[in-house]
PDB file of C-alpha atoms in Angstrom:
ATOM      1  CA  MET A 273     -24.182   5.588  41.702  1.00  0.00           C
ATOM      2  CA  ARG A 274     -21.693   4.280  39.150  1.00  0.00           C
ATOM      3  CA  ALA A 275     -19.830   1.041  39.406  1.00  0.00           C
ATOM      4  CA  HIS A 276     -16.274   1.253  40.668  1.00  0.00           C
ATOM      5  CA  PHE A 277     -14.822  -0.030  37.353  1.00  0.00           C
ATOM      6  CA  CYS A 278     -16.232   2.834  35.199  1.00  0.00           C
ATOM      7  CA  LEU A 279     -13.953   5.665  34.220  1.00  0.00           C
ATOM      8  CA  PRO A 280     -15.059   9.191  35.061  1.00  0.00           C
ATOM      9  CA  ARG A 281     -16.819  11.054  32.255  1.00  0.00           C
ATOM     10  CA  LYS A 282     -14.955  13.643  30.279  1.00  0.00           C
ATOM     11  CA  ALA A 283     -16.267  17.131  30.665  1.00  0.00           C
ATOM     12  CA  GLY A 284     -15.979  18.170  26.983  1.00  0.00           C
ATOM     13  CA  ARG A 285     -18.860  16.623  25.014  1.00  0.00           C
ATOM     14  CA  ALA A 286     -18.547  19.351  22.393  1.00  0.00           C
ATOM     15  CA  ASP A 287     -14.988  18.224  21.569  1.00  0.00           C
ATOM     16  CA  ARG A 288     -16.183  14.688  20.901  1.00  0.00           C
ATOM     17  CA  PHE A 289     -18.911  15.878  18.515  1.00  0.00           C
ATOM     18  CA  SER A 290     -16.508  18.147  16.621  1.00  0.00           C
ATOM     19  CA  THR A 291     -14.103  15.214  16.145  1.00  0.00           C
ATOM     20  CA  GLN A 292     -16.933  13.043  14.833  1.00  0.00           C
ATOM     21  CA  LYS A 293     -17.994  15.817  12.488  1.00  0.00           C
ATOM     22  CA  GLN A 294     -14.437  16.114  11.140  1.00  0.00           C
ATOM     23  CA  LEU A 295     -14.217  12.361  10.554  1.00  0.00           C
ATOM     24  CA  LEU A 296     -17.568  12.274   8.758  1.00  0.00           C
ATOM     25  CA  THR A 297     -16.554  15.211   6.575  1.00  0.00           C
ATOM     26  CA  TYR A 298     -13.254  13.516   5.708  1.00  0.00           C
ATOM     27  CA  ALA A 299     -15.039  10.240   4.868  1.00  0.00           C
ATOM     28  CA  ALA A 300     -17.558  12.065   2.664  1.00  0.00           C
ATOM     29  CA  LEU A 301     -14.794  13.881   0.770  1.00  0.00           C
ATOM     30  CA  CYS A 302     -12.844  10.657   0.212  1.00  0.00           C
ATOM     31  CA  GLY A 303     -15.981   8.894  -1.000  1.00  0.00           C
ATOM     32  CA  ALA A 304     -16.776  11.718  -3.406  1.00  0.00           C
ATOM     33  CA  ALA A 305     -13.233  11.697  -4.774  1.00  0.00           C
ATOM     34  CA  LEU A 306     -13.232   7.947  -5.393  1.00  0.00           C
ATOM     35  CA  SER A 307     -16.783   7.601  -6.675  1.00  0.00           C
ATOM     36  CA  GLY A 308     -15.886   8.635 -10.238  1.00  0.00           C
ATOM     37  CA  THR A 309     -14.545   5.195 -11.165  1.00  0.00           C
ATOM     38  CA  ALA A 310     -15.138   2.147  -9.078  1.00  0.00           C
ATOM     39  CA  LEU A 311     -11.796   0.371  -9.056  1.00  0.00           C
ATOM     40  CA  ALA A 312     -11.609  -3.244  -8.074  1.00  0.00           C
ATOM     41  CA  GLU A 313      -8.947  -5.896  -8.097  1.00  0.00           C
ATOM     42  CA  PRO A 314      -9.126  -8.192 -11.143  1.00  0.00           C
ATOM     43  CA  PHE A 315     -10.258 -11.673 -10.161  1.00  0.00           C
ATOM     44  CA  ILE A 316     -10.168 -14.810 -12.342  1.00  0.00           C
ATOM     45  CA  PHE A 317     -12.558 -17.572 -11.337  1.00  0.00           C
ATOM     46  CA  ASN A 318     -12.572 -19.837 -14.400  1.00  0.00           C
ATOM     47  CA  ALA A 319      -9.738 -20.950 -16.688  1.00  0.00           C
ATOM     48  CA  PRO A 320      -9.016 -24.066 -18.753  1.00  0.00           C
ATOM     49  CA  HIS A 321      -7.200 -26.983 -17.128  1.00  0.00           C
ATOM     50  CA  THR A 322      -5.050 -27.743 -20.165  1.00  0.00           C
ATOM     51  CA  ALA A 323      -3.783 -25.685 -23.106  1.00  0.00           C
ATOM     52  CA  ARG A 324      -0.888 -25.853 -25.552  1.00  0.00           C
ATOM     53  CA  PRO A 325       0.996 -22.950 -27.130  1.00  0.00           C
ATOM     54  CA  GLY A 326      -1.133 -21.629 -29.988  1.00  0.00           C
ATOM     55  CA  ASP A 327      -4.451 -22.578 -28.354  1.00  0.00           C
ATOM     56  CA  TYR A 328      -7.093 -19.925 -27.815  1.00  0.00           C
ATOM     57  CA  ILE A 329      -8.227 -19.733 -24.204  1.00  0.00           C
ATOM     58  CA  SER A 330     -10.757 -17.734 -22.256  1.00  0.00           C
ATOM     59  CA  LEU A 331     -10.433 -16.434 -18.704  1.00  0.00           C
ATOM     60  CA  THR A 332     -13.688 -15.667 -16.923  1.00  0.00           C
ATOM     61  CA  GLY A 333     -13.714 -13.259 -14.007  1.00  0.00           C
ATOM     62  CA  LEU A 334     -14.506  -9.823 -12.676  1.00  0.00           C
ATOM     63  CA  SER A 335     -13.054  -6.292 -12.766  1.00  0.00           C
ATOM     64  CA  PHE A 336     -10.844  -6.748 -15.811  1.00  0.00           C
ATOM     65  CA  GLY A 337     -11.462  -3.168 -16.892  1.00  0.00           C
ATOM     66  CA  PRO A 338     -11.912  -1.833 -20.429  1.00  0.00           C
ATOM     67  CA  ASN A 339      -8.346  -2.614 -21.619  1.00  0.00           C
ATOM     68  CA  PRO A 340      -7.041  -5.569 -19.611  1.00  0.00           C
ATOM     69  CA  GLN A 341      -3.486  -6.790 -19.890  1.00  0.00           C
ATOM     70  CA  VAL A 342      -2.619 -10.487 -19.663  1.00  0.00           C
ATOM     71  CA  PHE A 343       0.754 -11.722 -18.446  1.00  0.00           C
ATOM     72  CA  MET A 344       2.186 -15.220 -18.653  1.00  0.00           C
ATOM     73  CA  LYS A 345       5.170 -17.083 -17.248  1.00  0.00           C
ATOM     74  CA  PRO A 346       6.021 -20.616 -18.371  1.00  0.00           C
ATOM     75  CA  ALA A 347       7.366 -22.841 -15.599  1.00  0.00           C
ATOM     76  CA  THR A 348      10.608 -23.320 -17.528  1.00  0.00           C
ATOM     77  CA  ASP A 349      11.339 -19.565 -17.746  1.00  0.00           C
ATOM     78  CA  THR A 350      12.357 -17.109 -15.056  1.00  0.00           C
ATOM     79  CA  ASN A 351      10.801 -13.963 -16.556  1.00  0.00           C
ATOM     80  CA  SER A 352       7.181 -13.217 -17.344  1.00  0.00           C
ATOM     81  CA  PHE A 353       5.959 -11.434 -20.463  1.00  0.00           C
ATOM     82  CA  GLN A 354       2.822  -9.705 -21.676  1.00  0.00           C
ATOM     83  CA  VAL A 355       0.503 -11.625 -23.998  1.00  0.00           C
ATOM     84  CA  GLN A 356      -0.365  -9.559 -27.073  1.00  0.00           C
ATOM     85  CA  GLY A 357      -3.890  -9.007 -28.359  1.00  0.00           C
ATOM     86  CA  PRO A 358      -6.290 -10.043 -25.588  1.00  0.00           C
ATOM     87  CA  LYS A 359      -9.943  -9.347 -26.409  1.00  0.00           C
ATOM     88  CA  SER A 360     -12.183  -8.407 -23.497  1.00  0.00           C
ATOM     89  CA  VAL A 361     -15.850  -9.392 -23.785  1.00  0.00           C
ATOM     90  CA  ASP A 362     -17.969  -8.454 -20.752  1.00  0.00           C
ATOM     91  CA  ILE A 363     -16.613 -10.753 -18.014  1.00  0.00           C
ATOM     92  CA  ALA A 364     -14.221 -12.792 -20.172  1.00  0.00           C
ATOM     93  CA  ILE A 365     -10.823 -12.274 -21.759  1.00  0.00           C
ATOM     94  CA  ASN A 366     -10.035 -14.276 -24.896  1.00  0.00           C
ATOM     95  CA  PHE A 367      -6.499 -14.635 -26.221  1.00  0.00           C
ATOM     96  CA  GLU A 368      -4.093 -17.004 -27.928  1.00  0.00           C
ATOM     97  CA  LEU A 369      -1.284 -18.562 -25.929  1.00  0.00           C
ATOM     98  CA  PRO A 370       1.873 -17.485 -27.753  1.00  0.00           C
ATOM     99  CA  LYS A 371       4.034 -20.092 -29.452  1.00  0.00           C
ATOM    100  CA  ILE A 372       7.214 -18.021 -29.176  1.00  0.00           C
ATOM    101  CA  ASN A 373       8.506 -16.269 -26.072  1.00  0.00           C
ATOM    102  CA  PRO A 374       8.928 -12.589 -27.047  1.00  0.00           C
ATOM    103  CA  LEU A 375      11.831 -12.158 -24.600  1.00  0.00           C
ATOM    104  CA  THR A 376      14.005 -15.072 -25.724  1.00  0.00           C
ATOM    105  CA  GLN A 377      12.576 -15.651 -29.244  1.00  0.00           C
ATOM    106  CA  LYS A 378      12.447 -19.392 -28.488  1.00  0.00           C
ATOM    107  CA  LEU A 379       9.534 -21.794 -28.773  1.00  0.00           C
ATOM    108  CA  ILE A 380       7.482 -22.107 -25.597  1.00  0.00           C
ATOM    109  CA  PRO A 381       7.366 -25.749 -24.467  1.00  0.00           C
ATOM    110  CA  PHE A 382       4.240 -27.563 -23.345  1.00  0.00           C
ATOM    111  CA  THR A 383       4.574 -27.015 -19.598  1.00  0.00           C
ATOM    112  CA  GLN A 384       2.751 -25.366 -16.720  1.00  0.00           C
ATOM    113  CA  TYR A 385       1.846 -21.712 -17.319  1.00  0.00           C
ATOM    114  CA  ASP A 386       1.240 -19.035 -14.696  1.00  0.00           C
ATOM    115  CA  VAL A 387      -1.307 -16.545 -16.119  1.00  0.00           C
ATOM    116  CA  TRP A 388      -2.641 -13.359 -14.521  1.00  0.00           C
ATOM    117  CA  THR A 389      -4.349 -10.151 -15.559  1.00  0.00           C
ATOM    118  CA  VAL A 390      -3.711  -6.495 -14.851  1.00  0.00           C
ATOM    119  CA  ASN A 391      -6.364  -3.804 -14.809  1.00  0.00           C
ATOM    120  CA  PRO A 392      -4.392  -0.667 -15.822  1.00  0.00           C
ATOM    121  CA  GLY A 393      -6.589   1.433 -13.537  1.00  0.00           C
ATOM    122  CA  PHE A 394      -6.008  -0.742 -10.473  1.00  0.00           C
ATOM    123  CA  GLY A 395      -2.856  -2.785 -10.723  1.00  0.00           C
ATOM    124  CA  ALA A 396      -1.821  -6.414 -10.664  1.00  0.00           C
ATOM    125  CA  SER A 397      -4.203  -9.224  -9.960  1.00  0.00           C
ATOM    126  CA  HIS A 398      -3.672 -11.430  -6.967  1.00  0.00           C
ATOM    127  CA  SER A 399      -5.563 -14.274  -8.604  1.00  0.00           C
ATOM    128  CA  HIS A 400      -3.074 -16.171 -10.710  1.00  0.00           C
ATOM    129  CA  VAL A 401      -4.271 -19.249 -12.569  1.00  0.00           C
ATOM    130  CA  TYR A 402      -2.038 -22.180 -13.382  1.00  0.00           C
ATOM    131  CA  ILE A 403      -2.793 -23.801 -16.711  1.00  0.00           C
ATOM    132  CA  ASN A 404      -1.527 -27.389 -17.120  1.00  0.00           C
ATOM    133  CA  ALA A 405      -1.032 -27.651 -13.357  1.00  0.00           C
ATOM    134  CA  PRO A 406      -1.164 -31.196 -11.981  1.00  0.00           C
ATOM    135  CA  ARG A 407      -4.500 -31.953 -10.329  1.00  0.00           C
ATOM    136  CA  ALA A 408      -4.925 -35.139  -8.341  1.00  0.00           C
ATOM    137  CA  MET A 409      -8.515 -36.402  -8.568  1.00  0.00           C
ATOM    138  CA  HIS A 410      -8.489 -39.567  -6.457  1.00  0.00           C
ATOM    139  CA  PHE A 411      -6.289 -42.362  -5.130  1.00  0.00           C
ATOM    140  CA  ASP A 412      -6.407 -46.080  -5.861  1.00  0.00           C
ATOM    141  CA  PHE A 413      -7.173 -47.004  -2.233  1.00  0.00           C
ATOM    142  CA  PRO A 414      -8.809 -44.946   0.518  1.00  0.00           C
ATOM    143  CA  GLN A 415      -5.944 -45.784   2.912  1.00  0.00           C
ATOM    144  CA  VAL A 416      -2.222 -45.599   2.247  1.00  0.00           C
ATOM    145  CA  ALA A 417       0.279 -47.844   4.028  1.00  0.00           C
ATOM    146  CA  SER A 418       4.023 -47.319   4.136  1.00  0.00           C
ATOM    147  CA  SER A 419       5.058 -50.289   1.981  1.00  0.00           C
ATOM    148  CA  SER A 420       1.989 -50.667  -0.238  1.00  0.00           C
ATOM    149  CA  PRO A 421       1.748 -49.365  -3.805  1.00  0.00           C
ATOM    150  CA  LEU A 422      -0.003 -46.071  -4.404  1.00  0.00           C
ATOM    151  CA  ARG A 423      -1.658 -44.893  -7.599  1.00  0.00           C
ATOM    152  CA  ILE A 424      -2.913 -41.365  -8.148  1.00  0.00           C
ATOM    153  CA  PHE A 425      -5.430 -40.542 -10.861  1.00  0.00           C
ATOM    154  CA  GLY A 426      -5.823 -37.015 -12.141  1.00  0.00           C
ATOM    155  CA  ARG A 427      -5.124 -34.449 -14.823  1.00  0.00           C
ATOM    156  CA  ASN A 428      -1.780 -33.170 -16.095  1.00  0.00           C
ATOM    157  CA  LEU A 429       0.220 -35.485 -13.860  1.00  0.00           C
ATOM    158  CA  TYR A 430       2.868 -35.835 -16.577  1.00  0.00           C
ATOM    159  CA  LEU A 431       3.560 -33.168 -19.183  1.00  0.00           C
ATOM    160  CA  GLY A 432       5.680 -34.972 -21.733  1.00  0.00           C
ATOM    161  CA  ALA A 433       6.998 -33.563 -24.978  1.00  0.00           C
ATOM    162  CA  GLY A 434       4.125 -34.977 -27.014  1.00  0.00           C
TER     163      GLY A 434
END
């Protein structure tokens, strides 16, 4: 005797097995089609905290592909541009931060830079890194009151001209 909350069984067990067989066949065909090249999203997990235009930097990560492309956008500009000449070595990309913006032909100031990579076989990376981004390390006091002074210690808290 079945419980009153169970639904009645369907009569066609053969239909269920044929549907499962079709799904397994479809999954096997998709897997075979995609197994030629394992594509993965580029991921950057290590970058320098500070760099000036003209400095050589290295991005460490995964799935850059054989010919990665590096893009950069200074915080003072609205458009991004491709960095020329990146060298890919195993899990790292080495390149020089350009001194001149190729779009505007102006000097790139010392500011915060948004850098990301593109694997031509996969597409854009979702892991952007921000070089020269302000990073608070610790405060002067463990508690902050409304009228008391507050000091923050960290890196890149002020990016002056020099």
